[in-house]
mmCIF file of C-alpha atoms and ligand atoms in Angstrom:
data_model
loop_
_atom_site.group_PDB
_atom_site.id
_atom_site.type_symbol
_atom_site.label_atom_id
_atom_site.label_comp_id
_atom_site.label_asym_id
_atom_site.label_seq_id
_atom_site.Cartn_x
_atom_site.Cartn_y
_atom_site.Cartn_z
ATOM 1 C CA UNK Q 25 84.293 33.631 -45.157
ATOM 2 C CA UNK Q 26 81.231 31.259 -43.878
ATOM 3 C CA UNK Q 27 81.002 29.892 -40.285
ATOM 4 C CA UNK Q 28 82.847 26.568 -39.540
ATOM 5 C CA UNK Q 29 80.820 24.362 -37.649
ATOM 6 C CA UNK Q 30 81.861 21.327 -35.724
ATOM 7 C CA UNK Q 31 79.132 20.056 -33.629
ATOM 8 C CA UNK Q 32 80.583 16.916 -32.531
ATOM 9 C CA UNK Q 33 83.661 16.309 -30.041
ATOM 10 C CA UNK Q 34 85.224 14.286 -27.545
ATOM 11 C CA UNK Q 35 87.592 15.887 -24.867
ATOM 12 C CA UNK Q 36 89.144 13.736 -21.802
ATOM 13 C CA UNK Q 37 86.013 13.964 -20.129
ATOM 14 C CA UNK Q 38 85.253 11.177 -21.824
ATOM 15 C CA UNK Q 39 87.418 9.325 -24.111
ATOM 16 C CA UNK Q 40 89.151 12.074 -26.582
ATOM 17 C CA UNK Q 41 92.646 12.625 -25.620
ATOM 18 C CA UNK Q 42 92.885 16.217 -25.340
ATOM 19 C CA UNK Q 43 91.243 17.840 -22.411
ATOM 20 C CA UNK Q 44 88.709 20.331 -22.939
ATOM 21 C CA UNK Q 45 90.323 23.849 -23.249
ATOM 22 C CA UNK Q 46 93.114 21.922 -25.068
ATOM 23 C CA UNK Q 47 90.462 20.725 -27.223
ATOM 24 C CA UNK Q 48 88.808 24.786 -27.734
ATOM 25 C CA UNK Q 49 92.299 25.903 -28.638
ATOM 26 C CA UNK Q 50 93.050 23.174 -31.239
ATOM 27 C CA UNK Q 51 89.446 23.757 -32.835
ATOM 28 C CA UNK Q 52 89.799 27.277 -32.357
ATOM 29 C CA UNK Q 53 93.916 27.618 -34.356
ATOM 30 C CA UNK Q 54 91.868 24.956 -36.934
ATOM 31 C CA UNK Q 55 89.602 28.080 -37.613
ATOM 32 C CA UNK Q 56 86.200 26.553 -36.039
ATOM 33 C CA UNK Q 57 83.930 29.225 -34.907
ATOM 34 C CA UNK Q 58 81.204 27.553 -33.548
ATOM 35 C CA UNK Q 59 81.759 23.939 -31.866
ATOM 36 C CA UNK Q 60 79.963 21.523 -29.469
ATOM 37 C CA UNK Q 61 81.645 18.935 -26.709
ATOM 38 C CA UNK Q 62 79.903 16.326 -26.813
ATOM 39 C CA UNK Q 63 81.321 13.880 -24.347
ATOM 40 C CA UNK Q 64 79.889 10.249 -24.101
ATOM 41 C CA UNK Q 65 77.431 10.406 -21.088
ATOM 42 C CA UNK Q 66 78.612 13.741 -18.975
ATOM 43 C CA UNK Q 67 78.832 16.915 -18.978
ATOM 44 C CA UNK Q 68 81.824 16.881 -16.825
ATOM 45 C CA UNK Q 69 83.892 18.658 -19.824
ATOM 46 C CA UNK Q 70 81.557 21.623 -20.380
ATOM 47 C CA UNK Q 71 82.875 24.041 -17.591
ATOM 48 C CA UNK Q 72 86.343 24.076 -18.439
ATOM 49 C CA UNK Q 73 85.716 24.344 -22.426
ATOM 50 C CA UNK Q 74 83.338 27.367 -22.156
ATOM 51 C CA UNK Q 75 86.218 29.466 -20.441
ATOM 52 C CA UNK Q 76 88.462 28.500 -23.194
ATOM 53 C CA UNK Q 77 86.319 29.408 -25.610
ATOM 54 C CA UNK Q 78 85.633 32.919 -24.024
ATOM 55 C CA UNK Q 79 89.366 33.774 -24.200
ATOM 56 C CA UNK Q 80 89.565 32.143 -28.017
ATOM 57 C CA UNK Q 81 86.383 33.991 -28.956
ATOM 58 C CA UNK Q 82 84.744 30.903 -30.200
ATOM 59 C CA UNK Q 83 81.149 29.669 -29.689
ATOM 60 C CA UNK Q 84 80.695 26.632 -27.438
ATOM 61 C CA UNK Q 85 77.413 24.936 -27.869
ATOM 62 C CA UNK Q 86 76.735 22.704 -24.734
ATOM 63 C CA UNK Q 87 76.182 19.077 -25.768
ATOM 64 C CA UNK Q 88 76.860 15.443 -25.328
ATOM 65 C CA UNK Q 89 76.375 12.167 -26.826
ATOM 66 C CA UNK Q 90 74.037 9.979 -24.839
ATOM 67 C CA UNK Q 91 74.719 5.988 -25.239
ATOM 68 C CA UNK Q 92 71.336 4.206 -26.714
ATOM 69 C CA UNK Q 93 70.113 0.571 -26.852
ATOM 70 C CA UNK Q 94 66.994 0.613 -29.444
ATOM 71 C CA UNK Q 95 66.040 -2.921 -30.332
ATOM 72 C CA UNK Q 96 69.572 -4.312 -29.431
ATOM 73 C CA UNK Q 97 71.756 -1.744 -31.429
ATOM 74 C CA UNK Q 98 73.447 0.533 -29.597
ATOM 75 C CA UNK Q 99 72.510 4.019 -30.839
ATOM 76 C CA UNK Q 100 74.190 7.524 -29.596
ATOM 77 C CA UNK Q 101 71.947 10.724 -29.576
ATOM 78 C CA UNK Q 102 73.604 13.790 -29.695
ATOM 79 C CA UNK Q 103 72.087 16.477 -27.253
ATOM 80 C CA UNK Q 104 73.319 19.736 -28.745
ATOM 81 C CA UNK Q 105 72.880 22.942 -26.502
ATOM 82 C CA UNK Q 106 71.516 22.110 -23.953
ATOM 83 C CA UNK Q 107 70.923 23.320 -20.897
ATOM 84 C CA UNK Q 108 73.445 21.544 -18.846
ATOM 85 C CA UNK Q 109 71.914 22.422 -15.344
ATOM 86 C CA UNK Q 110 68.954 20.330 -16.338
ATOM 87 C CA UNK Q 111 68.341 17.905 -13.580
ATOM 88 C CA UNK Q 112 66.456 15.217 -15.723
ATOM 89 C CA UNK Q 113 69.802 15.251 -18.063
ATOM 90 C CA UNK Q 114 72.095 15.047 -15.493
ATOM 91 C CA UNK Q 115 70.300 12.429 -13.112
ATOM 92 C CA UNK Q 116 70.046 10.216 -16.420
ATOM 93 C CA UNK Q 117 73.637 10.358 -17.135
ATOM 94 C CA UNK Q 118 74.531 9.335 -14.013
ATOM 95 C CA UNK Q 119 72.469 6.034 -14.546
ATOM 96 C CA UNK Q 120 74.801 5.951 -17.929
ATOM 97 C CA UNK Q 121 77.665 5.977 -16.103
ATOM 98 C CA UNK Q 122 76.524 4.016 -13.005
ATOM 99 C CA UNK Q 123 76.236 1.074 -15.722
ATOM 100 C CA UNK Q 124 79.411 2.071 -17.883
ATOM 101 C CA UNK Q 125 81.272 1.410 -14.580
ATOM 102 C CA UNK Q 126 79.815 -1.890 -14.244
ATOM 103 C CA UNK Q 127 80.574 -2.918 -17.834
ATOM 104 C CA UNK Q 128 84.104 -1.702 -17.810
ATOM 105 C CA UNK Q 129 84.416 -4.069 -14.542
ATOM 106 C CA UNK Q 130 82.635 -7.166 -16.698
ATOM 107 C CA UNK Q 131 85.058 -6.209 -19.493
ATOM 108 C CA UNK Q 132 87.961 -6.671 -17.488
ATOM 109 C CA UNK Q 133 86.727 -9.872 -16.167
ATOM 110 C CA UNK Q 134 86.128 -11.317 -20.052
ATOM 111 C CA UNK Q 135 89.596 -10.405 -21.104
ATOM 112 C CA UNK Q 136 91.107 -11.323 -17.496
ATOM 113 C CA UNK Q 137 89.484 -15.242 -18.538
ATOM 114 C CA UNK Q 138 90.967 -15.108 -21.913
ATOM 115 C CA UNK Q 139 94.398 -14.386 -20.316
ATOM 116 C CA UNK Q 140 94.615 -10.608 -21.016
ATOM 117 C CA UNK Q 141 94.976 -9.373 -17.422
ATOM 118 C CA UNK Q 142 95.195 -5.912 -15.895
ATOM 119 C CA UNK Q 143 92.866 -4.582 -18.312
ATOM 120 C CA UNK Q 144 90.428 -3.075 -16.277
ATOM 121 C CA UNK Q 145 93.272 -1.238 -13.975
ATOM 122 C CA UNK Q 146 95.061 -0.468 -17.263
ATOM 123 C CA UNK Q 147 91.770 1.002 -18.850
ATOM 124 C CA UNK Q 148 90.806 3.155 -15.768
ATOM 125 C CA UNK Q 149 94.258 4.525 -15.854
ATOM 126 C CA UNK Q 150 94.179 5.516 -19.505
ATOM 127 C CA UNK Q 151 90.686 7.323 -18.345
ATOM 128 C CA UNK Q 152 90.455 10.195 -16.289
ATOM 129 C CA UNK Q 153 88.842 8.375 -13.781
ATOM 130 C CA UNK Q 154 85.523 9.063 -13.902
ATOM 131 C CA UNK Q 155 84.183 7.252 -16.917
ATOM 132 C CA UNK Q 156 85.972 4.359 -18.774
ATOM 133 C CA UNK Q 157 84.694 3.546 -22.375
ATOM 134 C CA UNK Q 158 85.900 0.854 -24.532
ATOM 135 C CA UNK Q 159 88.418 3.180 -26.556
ATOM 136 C CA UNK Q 160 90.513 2.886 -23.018
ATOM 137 C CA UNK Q 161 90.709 -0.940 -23.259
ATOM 138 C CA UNK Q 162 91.317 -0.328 -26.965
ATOM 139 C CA UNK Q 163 94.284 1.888 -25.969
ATOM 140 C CA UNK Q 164 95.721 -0.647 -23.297
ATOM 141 C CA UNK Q 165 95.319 -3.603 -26.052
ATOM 142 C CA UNK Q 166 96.943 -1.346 -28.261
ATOM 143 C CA UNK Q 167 100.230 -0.657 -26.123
ATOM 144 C CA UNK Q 168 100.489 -4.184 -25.204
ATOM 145 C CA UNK Q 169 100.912 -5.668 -28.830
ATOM 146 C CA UNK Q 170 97.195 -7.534 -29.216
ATOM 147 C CA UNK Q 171 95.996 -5.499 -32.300
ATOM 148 C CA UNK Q 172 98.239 -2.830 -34.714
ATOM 149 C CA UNK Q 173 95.710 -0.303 -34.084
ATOM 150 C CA UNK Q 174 92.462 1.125 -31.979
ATOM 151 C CA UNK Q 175 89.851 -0.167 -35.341
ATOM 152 C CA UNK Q 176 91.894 -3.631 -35.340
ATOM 153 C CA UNK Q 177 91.290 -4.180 -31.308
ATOM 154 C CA UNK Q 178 87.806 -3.352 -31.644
ATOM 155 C CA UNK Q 179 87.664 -5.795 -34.382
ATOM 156 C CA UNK Q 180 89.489 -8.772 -32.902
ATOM 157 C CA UNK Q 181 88.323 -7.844 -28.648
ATOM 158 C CA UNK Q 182 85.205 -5.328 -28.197
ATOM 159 C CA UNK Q 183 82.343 -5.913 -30.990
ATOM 160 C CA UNK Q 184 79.869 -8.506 -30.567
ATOM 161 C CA UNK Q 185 81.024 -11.951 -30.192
ATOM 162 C CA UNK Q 186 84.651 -11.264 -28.895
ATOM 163 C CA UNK Q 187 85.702 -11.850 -25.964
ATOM 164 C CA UNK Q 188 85.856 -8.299 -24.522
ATOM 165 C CA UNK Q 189 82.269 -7.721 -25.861
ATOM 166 C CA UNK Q 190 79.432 -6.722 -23.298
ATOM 167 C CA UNK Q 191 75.976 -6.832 -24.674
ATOM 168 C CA UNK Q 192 74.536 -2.823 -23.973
ATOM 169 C CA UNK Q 193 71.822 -2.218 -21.555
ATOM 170 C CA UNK Q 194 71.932 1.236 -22.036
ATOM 171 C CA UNK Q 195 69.143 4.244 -22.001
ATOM 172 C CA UNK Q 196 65.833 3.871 -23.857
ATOM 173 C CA UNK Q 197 65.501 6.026 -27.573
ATOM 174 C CA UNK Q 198 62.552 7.758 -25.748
ATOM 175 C CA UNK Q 199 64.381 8.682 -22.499
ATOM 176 C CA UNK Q 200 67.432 10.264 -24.241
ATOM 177 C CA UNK Q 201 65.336 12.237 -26.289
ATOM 178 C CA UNK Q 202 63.216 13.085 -23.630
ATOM 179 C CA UNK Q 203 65.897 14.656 -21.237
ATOM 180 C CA UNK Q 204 67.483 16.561 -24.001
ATOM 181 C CA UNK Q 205 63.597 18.105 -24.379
ATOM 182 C CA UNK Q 206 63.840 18.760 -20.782
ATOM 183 C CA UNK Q 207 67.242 20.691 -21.071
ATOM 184 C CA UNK Q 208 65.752 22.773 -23.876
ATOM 185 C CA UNK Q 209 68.121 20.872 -26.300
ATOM 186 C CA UNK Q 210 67.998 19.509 -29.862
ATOM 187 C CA UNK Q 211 68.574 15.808 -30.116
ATOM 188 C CA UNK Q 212 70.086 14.889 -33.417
ATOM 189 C CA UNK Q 213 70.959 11.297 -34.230
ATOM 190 C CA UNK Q 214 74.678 10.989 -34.539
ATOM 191 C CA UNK Q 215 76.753 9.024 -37.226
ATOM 192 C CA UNK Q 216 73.490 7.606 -38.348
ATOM 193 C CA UNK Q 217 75.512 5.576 -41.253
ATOM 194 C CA UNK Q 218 77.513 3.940 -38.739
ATOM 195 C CA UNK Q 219 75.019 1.158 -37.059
ATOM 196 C CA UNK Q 220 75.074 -1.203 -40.177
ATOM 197 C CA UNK Q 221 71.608 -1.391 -40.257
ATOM 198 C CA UNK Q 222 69.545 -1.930 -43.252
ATOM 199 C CA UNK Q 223 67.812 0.602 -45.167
ATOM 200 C CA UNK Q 224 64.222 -0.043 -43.900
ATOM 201 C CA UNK Q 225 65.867 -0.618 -40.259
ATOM 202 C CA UNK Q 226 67.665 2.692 -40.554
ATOM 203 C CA UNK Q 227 64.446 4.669 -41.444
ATOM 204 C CA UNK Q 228 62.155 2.550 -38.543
ATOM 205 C CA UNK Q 229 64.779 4.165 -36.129
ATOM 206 C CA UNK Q 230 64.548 7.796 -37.645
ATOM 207 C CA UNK Q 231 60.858 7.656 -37.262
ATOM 208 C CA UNK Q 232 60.745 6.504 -33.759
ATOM 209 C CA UNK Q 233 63.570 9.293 -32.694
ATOM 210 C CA UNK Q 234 61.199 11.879 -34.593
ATOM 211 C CA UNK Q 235 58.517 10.520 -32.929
ATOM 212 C CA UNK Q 236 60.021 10.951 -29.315
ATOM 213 C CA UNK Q 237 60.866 14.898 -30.508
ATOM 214 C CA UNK Q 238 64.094 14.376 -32.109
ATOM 215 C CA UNK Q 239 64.784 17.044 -34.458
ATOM 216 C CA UNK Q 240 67.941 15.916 -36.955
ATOM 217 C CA UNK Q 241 70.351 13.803 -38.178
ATOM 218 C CA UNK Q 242 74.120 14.385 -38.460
ATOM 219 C CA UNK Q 243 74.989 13.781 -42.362
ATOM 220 C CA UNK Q 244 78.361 15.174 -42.825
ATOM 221 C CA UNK Q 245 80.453 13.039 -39.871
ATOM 222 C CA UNK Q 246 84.035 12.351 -39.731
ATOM 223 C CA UNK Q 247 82.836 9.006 -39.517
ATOM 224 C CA UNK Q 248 81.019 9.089 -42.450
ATOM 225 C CA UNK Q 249 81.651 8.527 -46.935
ATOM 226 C CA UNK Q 250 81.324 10.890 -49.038
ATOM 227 C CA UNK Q 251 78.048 8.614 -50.855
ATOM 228 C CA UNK Q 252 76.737 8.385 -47.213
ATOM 229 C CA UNK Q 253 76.449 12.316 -46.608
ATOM 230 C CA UNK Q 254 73.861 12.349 -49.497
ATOM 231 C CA UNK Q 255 72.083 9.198 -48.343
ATOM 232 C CA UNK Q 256 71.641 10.802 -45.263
ATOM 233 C CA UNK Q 257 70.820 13.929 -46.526
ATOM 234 C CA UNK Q 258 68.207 12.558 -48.351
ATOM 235 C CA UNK Q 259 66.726 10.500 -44.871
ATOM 236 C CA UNK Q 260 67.012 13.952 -43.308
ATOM 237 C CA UNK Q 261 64.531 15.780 -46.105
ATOM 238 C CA UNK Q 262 62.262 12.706 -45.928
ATOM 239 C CA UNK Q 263 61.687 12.829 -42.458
ATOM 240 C CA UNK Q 264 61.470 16.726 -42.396
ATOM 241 C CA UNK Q 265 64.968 16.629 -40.103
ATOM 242 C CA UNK Q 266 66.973 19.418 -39.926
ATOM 243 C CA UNK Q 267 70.800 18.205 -40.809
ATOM 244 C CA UNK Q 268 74.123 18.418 -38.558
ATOM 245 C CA UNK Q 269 78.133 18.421 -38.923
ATOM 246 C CA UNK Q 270 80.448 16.656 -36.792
ATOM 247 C CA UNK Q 271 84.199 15.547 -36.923
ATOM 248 C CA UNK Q 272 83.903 12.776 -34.258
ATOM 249 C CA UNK Q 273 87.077 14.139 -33.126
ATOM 250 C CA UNK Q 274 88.661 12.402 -30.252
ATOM 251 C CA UNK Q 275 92.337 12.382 -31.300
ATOM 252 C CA UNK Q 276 94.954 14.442 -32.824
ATOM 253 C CA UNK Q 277 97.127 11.806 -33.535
ATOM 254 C CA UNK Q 278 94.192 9.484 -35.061
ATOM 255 C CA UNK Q 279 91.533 12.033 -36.369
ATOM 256 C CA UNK Q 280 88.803 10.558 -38.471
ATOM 257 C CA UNK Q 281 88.861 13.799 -40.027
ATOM 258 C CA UNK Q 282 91.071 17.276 -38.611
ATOM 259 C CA UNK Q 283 89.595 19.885 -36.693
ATOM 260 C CA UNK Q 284 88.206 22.217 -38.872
ATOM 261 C CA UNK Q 285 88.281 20.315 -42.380
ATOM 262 C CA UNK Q 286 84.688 19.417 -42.428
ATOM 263 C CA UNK Q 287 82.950 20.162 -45.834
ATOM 264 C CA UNK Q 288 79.220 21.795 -46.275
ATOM 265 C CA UNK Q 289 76.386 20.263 -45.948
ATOM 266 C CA UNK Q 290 75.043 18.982 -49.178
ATOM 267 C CA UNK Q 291 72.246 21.183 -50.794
ATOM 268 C CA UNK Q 292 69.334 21.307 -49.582
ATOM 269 C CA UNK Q 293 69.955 20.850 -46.441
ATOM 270 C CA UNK Q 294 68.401 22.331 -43.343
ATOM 271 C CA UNK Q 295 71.339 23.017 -41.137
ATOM 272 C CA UNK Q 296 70.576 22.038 -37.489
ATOM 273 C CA UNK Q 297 72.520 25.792 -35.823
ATOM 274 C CA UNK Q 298 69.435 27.278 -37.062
ATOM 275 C CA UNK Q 299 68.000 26.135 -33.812
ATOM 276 C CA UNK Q 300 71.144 27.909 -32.024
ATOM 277 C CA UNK Q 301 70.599 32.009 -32.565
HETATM 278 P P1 LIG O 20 81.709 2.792 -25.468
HETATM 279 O O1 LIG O 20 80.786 3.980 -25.446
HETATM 280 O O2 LIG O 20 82.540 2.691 -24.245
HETATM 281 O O3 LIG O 20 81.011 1.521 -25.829
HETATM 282 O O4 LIG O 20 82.782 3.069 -26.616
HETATM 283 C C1 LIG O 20 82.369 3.515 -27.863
HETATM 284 C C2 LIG O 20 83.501 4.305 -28.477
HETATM 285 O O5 LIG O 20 84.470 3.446 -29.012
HETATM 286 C C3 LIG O 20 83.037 5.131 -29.661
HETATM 287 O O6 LIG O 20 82.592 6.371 -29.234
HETATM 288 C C4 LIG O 20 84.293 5.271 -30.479
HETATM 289 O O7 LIG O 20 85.068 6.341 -29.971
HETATM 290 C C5 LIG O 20 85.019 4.002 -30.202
HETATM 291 N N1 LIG O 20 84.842 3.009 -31.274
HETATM 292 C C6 LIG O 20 83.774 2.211 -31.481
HETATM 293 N N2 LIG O 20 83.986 1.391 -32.533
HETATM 294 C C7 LIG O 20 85.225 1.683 -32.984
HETATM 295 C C8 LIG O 20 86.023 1.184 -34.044
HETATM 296 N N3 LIG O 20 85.589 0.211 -34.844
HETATM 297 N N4 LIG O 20 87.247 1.733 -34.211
HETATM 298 C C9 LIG O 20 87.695 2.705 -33.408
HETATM 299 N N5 LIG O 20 86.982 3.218 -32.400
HETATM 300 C C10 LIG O 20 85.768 2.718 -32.190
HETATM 301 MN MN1 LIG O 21 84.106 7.785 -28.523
HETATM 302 MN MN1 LIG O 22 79.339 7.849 -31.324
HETATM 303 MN MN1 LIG O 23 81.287 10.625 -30.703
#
């Protein structure tokens, strides 16, 4: 049997809905051997996940998904085992978050003027409390009849030029990069087919992340087409980047794709755990 991989997930800690050693278990029965949390902009979930995984005798790779503004697109950077007592990490995660709690505020106050109140208690109650990201409003807007469904609310409420939309100030390419270095990490550009950028856009953005010391791409994501896992394979072997696998997971009730389903790499690929023995 070969190793399942699933270096991408979201536990409460953030905005999945399963918390962490929920989340271990679930990947674990799925049949994933080796996976990474990789919580928006903490490493809050990382404690409670590795002493899940001891008992389920699965490999937890440390990680996270750091938020990214690079010329006005917001961009997440996956730090994958890293070192999470790093104190250039965790000092610029804090920052994240300082400004995530801001925007959630300014997000509340766009909705509140288009006559959706309550959204920014309702969002922070959905969270855990200690970081609120836009999936929370999502899930509020959701319950209270605006949209059918989470992709329909970010549609009609949270994408650029709705009402609920805040523009991103959030860390530079060079300073993610450069405090997953710091924690010994490998920074791998996540969902890179999701930003709608052009081709020649797409590729100015992998060469600045490999110039900062980024060191893959995720090509198979749960996020991702089928077509798109080759196109991306293909930026990964131009650039010399070594390739990743991710679900995205965040939900078991709306799963991009299930915990443990996530096919091979294509060919030729350089798979990024080589970094991990
Ligand atoms: P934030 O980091 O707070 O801006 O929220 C970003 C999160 O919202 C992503 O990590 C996804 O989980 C979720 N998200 C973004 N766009 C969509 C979408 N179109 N449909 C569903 N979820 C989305
Ligand atoms: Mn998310
Ligand atoms: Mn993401
Ligand atoms: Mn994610």
């Amino acid at each position: 049997m070969s190793i399942q991989y699933d270096l991408h997930t979201h536990s409460t800690a953030s905005d999945g809905t399963l918390p962490p050693a929920d989340l271990v278990q679930a990947a674990a029965a799925a049949g994933v051997d080796v996976m990474a949390l990789t919580d928006h902009d903490t490493l809050d979930g990382l404690d409670e996940a590795r002493q899940m995984a001891e008992q389920q005798g699965l490999r937890l790779i440390p990680g996270v998904e750091i938020s990214v503004t690079w010329q006005g697109a917001a961009v997440h950077i996956l730090g994958l085992n890293v070192n999470s007592e790093c104190e250039a990490l965790q000092q610029g995660l804090v920052g994240l978050r300082e400004y995530r709690d801001w925007r959630a505020e300014e997000i509340g106050r766009r909705l509140d003027k288009k006559g959706i109140g309550g959204a920014f208690e309702a969002a922070c109650a959905l969270s855990t409390g200690k970081l609120v990201s836009r999936t929370h409003f999502a899930r509020f807007l959701v319950a209270e009849g605006y949209a059918r469904d989470v992709r329909e609310v970010f549609r009609k409420y949270l994408v650029q030029g709705k009402p609920g939309h805040v523009p991103g100030k959030w860390a530079a390419l060079e300073d993610a990069v450069g405090w997953i270095l710091q924690a010994q990490g490998t920074a791998v550009i996540a969902h890179p087919a999701r930003y709608n950028m052009t081709r020649s856009k797409l590729r100015k953005l992998i060469a600045a992340f490999k110039e900062a010391g980024g060191r893959g791409l995720e090509v198979v994501s749960g996020s991702h087409s089928k077509d798109e896992y080759f196109t991306m394979a293909r930026h990964a072997k131009d650039f010399g980047l070594l390739s990743s696998a991710g679900s995205d997971f965040h939900d078991p009730k709306n799963p991009w794709i299930a915990l443990g389903k996530l096919p091979p790499l294509p060919p030729g690929c350089n798979p990024v755990w080589r970094d991990f023995s």
